[in-house]
Structures are given as C-alpha cells and as structure tokens.
C-alpha cells in the first residue's frame, strides 16, 4: 500500500511538473512567436525605409553647347578704348594778341605831295634891293611935281610875314630815322584747316550695355561644381529589401511545426 501511494504521489508530481513545464514552454513559445513576429515586421518595415546620405561633389564639368538668347541682357562693361580719330575741319580762329615790336627805322622816303599852309610864315629877309628909277616929288601941291632920278642899293634885314593861299607842291627825299618799340594789339581772324589723327584713350568703368543675340551663341568651358547633395536611397529598390524579406519569412517559419 505504501508503494502504491508513493507511486501515485510520484506520478502526480511528475504529471504536475510536466504540465508546468508544458505551460512554461507554451508561454515561452507564445512570447517567442510574438517577438519573432515583431522582428519580422521590423525587418519588412526596414525594407520600405530610405537611407539618407549626403554626397559631396567637388569637380569641374566640361560644357560645350549652344544657347539661344531671345531677349536683350545687361552686360557689365569695364574696359578702355584706345583708338585714333581722323578729323577734317576748318576751325575759325578769332582772337587778339599783343605783338611786341622793336624796329629801328632808318630809310629815305620819297615824298611827292602838296602841303597846304594855313597860317602865315615868318621869314627873316636879308637882301639888297637895287633902285634905279625916278620918283616924283610934289613940294607945291598936287598940280606941280618934280621927277627926281634915284639910283641906290637898299639893304634889307627884317622879318617878313608870308602867307600861302594855295597848297605848296613838295617833291623830295626825306631821311627818316625813328626807333619803334611798343606792344601792338593785333586782331587775328582766320580759318585754320585741320586734317590729322587725334589719339583717343577713353576709359569705360562701371557701365552696362544691353546686348541682343540674333543667332545661337556657342558656349564652351568648364563649370566648377562644389556642393553637398542630400540623397535619399529607397531600400525597396535595392537587393537589401529582398534579403530582409527572406529573413522575415525565416523568422515567421521558425516556430512553425
């Protein structure tokens, strides 16, 4: 009887232990399935995500193309123009200048003219006048007179006033010796012909011009590019998505019997 009782106790203990172990295992399986399902879910969601990456670009891109510009564009101008201009013209000159004159005039001038003397001229008369004629003397009145012959030499030395009613003709050579030293204002009025090239140096700074292009303009050069480009890479379009789904499927089937 004792052995039978021990048997039942042992059997009951073993059954209880087995049921507890099975319960624990079922709980562990349930929890493992839940976590494996979450891991599978996270892997599938990870396959639908994006990878954010920043690409740094520092290079020169060759450019060779043609562009058509349909409107006028402003172009900054900063240059210098060096050229020459041909000028042909008659330049009127009207001015007054002072000309210094320093002359020594020493000439013989021929004079042929008439001079009008408007006032009396005093002439000192020194001469002898011979007298040989008869003078009538009237001592007894006007009815009777006596002719007296007189012959003599009369000396004169006295001033005589002479007037010239007509212009006096003058024909002679007159010596002229005159120093001339003075500043003479001189009027200049003329047309000066001009035909020459004038050098032109014209700086053009900080200006703008509107430029229109009627034909296509070729452009060739190197474009320097330095930039950081954010790139979003979808994992769905990469082989990573495939393998993540395979791992998720394996996790889903791990506890399937």
Short mmCIF file of C-alpha atoms in Angstrom, two decimals:
data_model
loop_
_atom_site.label_atom_id
_atom_site.label_comp_id
_atom_site.label_asym_id
_atom_site.label_seq_id
_atom_site.Cartn_x
_atom_site.Cartn_y
_atom_site.Cartn_z
CA UNK A 1 0.00 0.00 0.00
CA UNK A 2 2.83 2.28 0.77
CA UNK A 3 4.48 1.59 -2.51
CA UNK A 4 1.26 2.29 -4.35
CA UNK A 5 0.82 5.56 -2.51
CA UNK A 6 4.37 6.57 -3.30
CA UNK A 7 3.77 5.64 -6.90
CA UNK A 8 0.71 7.88 -7.11
CA UNK A 9 2.50 10.71 -5.40
CA UNK A 10 5.43 10.34 -7.71
CA UNK A 11 3.16 10.09 -10.73
CA UNK A 12 1.16 13.12 -9.65
CA UNK A 13 4.34 15.08 -9.06
CA UNK A 14 5.69 14.13 -12.44
CA UNK A 15 2.40 14.99 -14.14
CA UNK A 16 2.28 18.33 -12.34
CA UNK A 17 5.88 19.04 -13.26
CA UNK A 18 5.22 18.04 -16.85
CA UNK A 19 2.12 20.25 -17.09
CA UNK A 20 4.03 23.14 -15.56
CA UNK A 21 6.88 22.59 -17.98
CA UNK A 22 4.44 22.40 -20.90
CA UNK A 23 2.73 25.60 -19.72
CA UNK A 24 6.03 27.36 -19.37
CA UNK A 25 7.08 26.15 -22.79
CA UNK A 26 3.78 27.31 -24.27
CA UNK A 27 4.25 30.71 -22.67
CA UNK A 28 7.83 30.88 -23.95
CA UNK A 29 6.64 29.80 -27.42
CA UNK A 30 3.89 32.43 -27.43
CA UNK A 31 6.26 35.13 -26.31
CA UNK A 32 8.93 33.98 -28.81
CA UNK A 33 6.34 33.93 -31.63
CA UNK A 34 5.27 37.43 -30.70
CA UNK A 35 8.84 38.71 -30.68
CA UNK A 36 9.70 36.87 -33.85
CA UNK A 37 6.61 38.39 -35.47
CA UNK A 38 7.69 41.85 -34.30
CA UNK A 39 11.22 41.24 -35.60
CA UNK A 40 9.80 40.07 -38.94
CA UNK A 41 7.56 43.14 -39.02
CA UNK A 42 10.51 45.45 -38.28
CA UNK A 43 12.60 43.81 -41.00
CA UNK A 44 9.82 44.24 -43.58
CA UNK A 45 9.33 47.89 -42.48
CA UNK A 46 13.09 48.40 -42.67
CA UNK A 47 12.96 47.24 -46.30
CA UNK A 48 10.48 50.06 -47.02
CA UNK A 49 12.65 52.77 -45.47
CA UNK A 50 15.18 55.19 -47.06
CA UNK A 51 18.84 55.78 -46.48
CA UNK A 52 19.65 59.49 -46.09
CA UNK A 53 23.13 60.20 -47.45
CA UNK A 54 25.00 63.41 -48.30
CA UNK A 55 27.12 63.27 -51.46
CA UNK A 56 29.95 65.84 -51.57
CA UNK A 57 30.72 67.00 -55.14
CA UNK A 58 33.90 68.94 -55.94
CA UNK A 59 34.77 68.74 -59.63
CA UNK A 60 34.68 70.55 -62.95
CA UNK A 61 32.11 69.60 -65.54
CA UNK A 62 33.04 70.27 -69.19
CA UNK A 63 30.38 72.24 -71.04
CA UNK A 64 30.07 72.57 -74.80
CA UNK A 65 26.73 73.70 -76.12
CA UNK A 66 24.86 76.47 -77.91
CA UNK A 67 22.29 78.75 -76.39
CA UNK A 68 19.69 80.96 -78.00
CA UNK A 69 19.06 84.22 -76.18
CA UNK A 70 15.74 85.70 -77.26
CA UNK A 71 15.92 88.92 -75.29
CA UNK A 72 18.42 91.63 -74.53
CA UNK A 73 20.53 91.03 -71.48
CA UNK A 74 22.54 93.60 -69.48
CA UNK A 75 26.28 93.16 -69.74
CA UNK A 76 28.70 94.85 -67.33
CA UNK A 77 31.34 96.89 -69.15
CA UNK A 78 34.73 97.68 -67.67
CA UNK A 79 37.28 98.45 -70.39
CA UNK A 80 39.42 101.09 -72.07
CA UNK A 81 39.17 102.21 -75.69
CA UNK A 82 42.42 103.17 -77.41
CA UNK A 83 41.89 104.46 -80.93
CA UNK A 84 42.52 107.43 -83.17
CA UNK A 85 40.01 109.76 -84.76
CA UNK A 86 40.54 111.38 -88.17
CA UNK A 87 39.43 115.00 -88.00
CA UNK A 88 38.99 117.17 -91.09
CA UNK A 89 37.65 120.65 -90.48
CA UNK A 90 38.17 124.37 -90.92
CA UNK A 91 38.49 125.83 -87.48
CA UNK A 92 37.56 129.52 -87.23
CA UNK A 93 40.05 131.47 -85.14
CA UNK A 94 39.17 134.92 -83.84
CA UNK A 95 41.47 136.30 -81.21
CA UNK A 96 43.52 139.29 -80.27
CA UNK A 97 47.17 139.00 -79.41
CA UNK A 98 49.79 141.57 -78.36
CA UNK A 99 52.80 141.61 -80.66
CA UNK A 100 55.98 143.26 -79.32
CA UNK A 101 57.60 145.49 -81.94
CA UNK A 102 61.21 146.68 -81.75
CA UNK A 103 62.27 148.36 -85.01
CA UNK A 104 64.96 150.79 -85.98
CA UNK A 105 63.55 152.78 -88.95
CA UNK A 106 66.38 154.33 -91.00
CA UNK A 107 65.18 154.94 -94.52
CA UNK A 108 64.97 157.57 -97.24
CA UNK A 109 61.38 158.29 -98.09
CA UNK A 110 60.40 159.71 -101.49
CA UNK A 111 57.84 162.46 -100.96
CA UNK A 112 55.74 163.82 -103.83
CA UNK A 113 52.73 165.64 -102.45
CA UNK A 114 51.13 169.04 -101.83
CA UNK A 115 51.10 170.73 -98.45
CA UNK A 116 48.53 173.35 -97.52
CA UNK A 117 49.96 176.04 -95.24
CA UNK A 118 47.07 177.53 -93.29
CA UNK A 119 48.89 180.28 -91.44
CA UNK A 120 51.48 182.97 -92.18
CA UNK A 121 55.11 182.00 -92.09
CA UNK A 122 57.69 184.40 -90.66
CA UNK A 123 60.76 184.61 -92.90
CA UNK A 124 63.85 186.64 -92.00
CA UNK A 125 64.64 188.67 -95.12
CA UNK A 126 68.31 189.59 -95.57
CA UNK A 127 68.98 191.00 -99.06
CA UNK A 128 69.95 194.09 -101.10
CA UNK A 129 67.48 195.77 -103.45
CA UNK A 130 68.96 197.90 -106.28
CA UNK A 131 66.89 201.03 -107.02
CA UNK A 132 67.28 202.88 -110.32
CA UNK A 133 64.11 204.83 -111.11
CA UNK A 134 62.53 208.22 -110.93
CA UNK A 135 60.40 209.36 -108.06
CA UNK A 136 58.02 212.29 -108.43
CA UNK A 137 58.26 214.84 -105.69
CA UNK A 138 55.34 217.33 -105.18
CA UNK A 139 56.53 220.06 -102.90
CA UNK A 140 53.98 222.59 -104.25
CA UNK A 141 50.86 220.54 -104.16
CA UNK A 142 49.27 218.01 -106.39
CA UNK A 143 49.43 220.15 -109.51
CA UNK A 144 53.17 220.54 -109.71
CA UNK A 145 55.71 217.82 -109.31
CA UNK A 146 59.40 217.19 -109.97
CA UNK A 147 60.75 213.90 -111.23
CA UNK A 148 63.88 213.01 -109.22
CA UNK A 149 66.01 210.15 -110.56
CA UNK A 150 67.25 207.93 -107.72
CA UNK A 151 69.84 205.22 -108.08
CA UNK A 152 70.79 203.37 -104.89
CA UNK A 153 71.36 199.95 -103.22
CA UNK A 154 68.82 199.27 -100.43
CA UNK A 155 69.81 196.70 -97.79
CA UNK A 156 67.00 194.81 -96.02
CA UNK A 157 67.34 192.77 -92.79
CA UNK A 158 63.94 192.30 -91.23
CA UNK A 159 61.26 189.63 -90.74
CA UNK A 160 58.69 189.26 -93.43
CA UNK A 161 55.27 187.57 -92.99
CA UNK A 162 54.36 185.38 -95.92
CA UNK A 163 51.01 183.58 -96.46
CA UNK A 164 50.39 180.79 -98.96
CA UNK A 165 46.89 180.87 -100.41
CA UNK A 166 47.47 177.63 -102.37
CA UNK A 167 48.91 174.22 -101.50
CA UNK A 168 52.66 174.01 -101.95
CA UNK A 169 53.89 171.12 -104.10
CA UNK A 170 56.65 169.11 -102.40
CA UNK A 171 58.85 166.60 -104.25
CA UNK A 172 61.83 165.46 -102.24
CA UNK A 173 63.63 162.61 -100.41
CA UNK A 174 63.30 162.78 -96.66
CA UNK A 175 65.63 160.77 -94.39
CA UNK A 176 63.67 159.02 -91.68
CA UNK A 177 65.43 157.54 -88.63
CA UNK A 178 62.92 156.53 -85.95
CA UNK A 179 63.22 153.83 -83.25
CA UNK A 180 59.90 151.99 -82.77
CA UNK A 181 59.49 149.95 -79.63
CA UNK A 182 55.99 149.15 -78.42
CA UNK A 183 53.40 146.42 -77.95
CA UNK A 184 50.86 146.36 -80.74
CA UNK A 185 47.50 144.60 -80.26
CA UNK A 186 46.76 142.54 -83.35
CA UNK A 187 43.40 141.06 -84.28
CA UNK A 188 43.60 137.52 -85.70
CA UNK A 189 40.60 136.27 -87.66
CA UNK A 190 41.12 133.29 -89.94
CA UNK A 191 40.09 129.74 -90.76
CA UNK A 192 42.70 127.13 -89.90
CA UNK A 193 42.43 123.91 -91.95
CA UNK A 194 42.81 120.76 -89.86
CA UNK A 195 43.42 117.26 -91.17
CA UNK A 196 45.03 114.91 -88.70
CA UNK A 197 44.52 111.90 -86.47
CA UNK A 198 43.97 112.53 -82.79
CA UNK A 199 44.73 109.65 -80.37
CA UNK A 200 41.75 108.74 -78.21
CA UNK A 201 42.03 106.98 -74.85
CA UNK A 202 38.61 106.56 -73.28
CA UNK A 203 38.16 104.56 -70.05
CA UNK A 204 34.72 102.98 -69.57
CA UNK A 205 34.09 101.94 -66.00
CA UNK A 206 31.04 100.59 -64.16
CA UNK A 207 28.72 100.76 -67.15
CA UNK A 208 26.10 98.42 -68.54
CA UNK A 209 25.02 97.71 -72.09
CA UNK A 210 22.04 95.78 -73.42
CA UNK A 211 23.23 93.03 -75.77
CA UNK A 212 20.92 91.14 -78.14
CA UNK A 213 21.94 87.90 -79.83
CA UNK A 214 20.30 87.21 -83.18
CA UNK A 215 21.97 83.82 -83.62
CA UNK A 216 22.87 80.96 -81.34
CA UNK A 217 25.90 81.60 -79.18
CA UNK A 218 28.37 78.73 -78.69
CA UNK A 219 29.49 78.17 -75.13
CA UNK A 220 32.45 76.01 -74.22
CA UNK A 221 34.19 75.83 -70.89
CA UNK A 222 34.48 74.15 -67.52
CA UNK A 223 31.86 74.61 -64.84
CA UNK A 224 33.26 74.22 -61.30
CA UNK A 225 30.78 72.48 -59.02
CA UNK A 226 31.27 72.35 -55.26
CA UNK A 227 28.19 71.24 -53.36
CA UNK A 228 26.73 68.81 -50.86
CA UNK A 229 23.84 66.84 -52.36
CA UNK A 230 21.42 65.14 -49.96
CA UNK A 231 20.49 61.74 -51.40
CA UNK A 232 17.58 59.57 -50.21
CA UNK A 233 18.10 55.92 -51.27
CA UNK A 234 14.93 53.72 -51.10
CA UNK A 235 15.78 50.23 -49.80
CA UNK A 236 12.76 48.86 -51.68
CA UNK A 237 14.63 49.33 -54.95
CA UNK A 238 17.81 47.63 -53.74
CA UNK A 239 18.72 43.95 -53.18
CA UNK A 240 18.68 44.62 -49.43
CA UNK A 241 14.85 44.61 -49.47
CA UNK A 242 14.81 41.09 -50.92
CA UNK A 243 17.08 39.66 -48.24
CA UNK A 244 15.29 41.46 -45.44
CA UNK A 245 12.02 39.87 -46.59
CA UNK A 246 13.70 36.45 -46.73
CA UNK A 247 14.99 36.86 -43.17
CA UNK A 248 11.49 37.95 -42.08
CA UNK A 249 9.98 34.84 -43.72
CA UNK A 250 12.50 32.64 -41.93
CA UNK A 251 11.60 34.25 -38.63
CA UNK A 252 7.90 33.69 -39.33
CA UNK A 253 8.52 29.99 -40.01
CA UNK A 254 10.98 29.44 -37.19
CA UNK A 255 8.42 28.12 -34.66
CA UNK A 256 6.08 26.50 -37.17
CA UNK A 257 5.78 22.73 -36.72
#
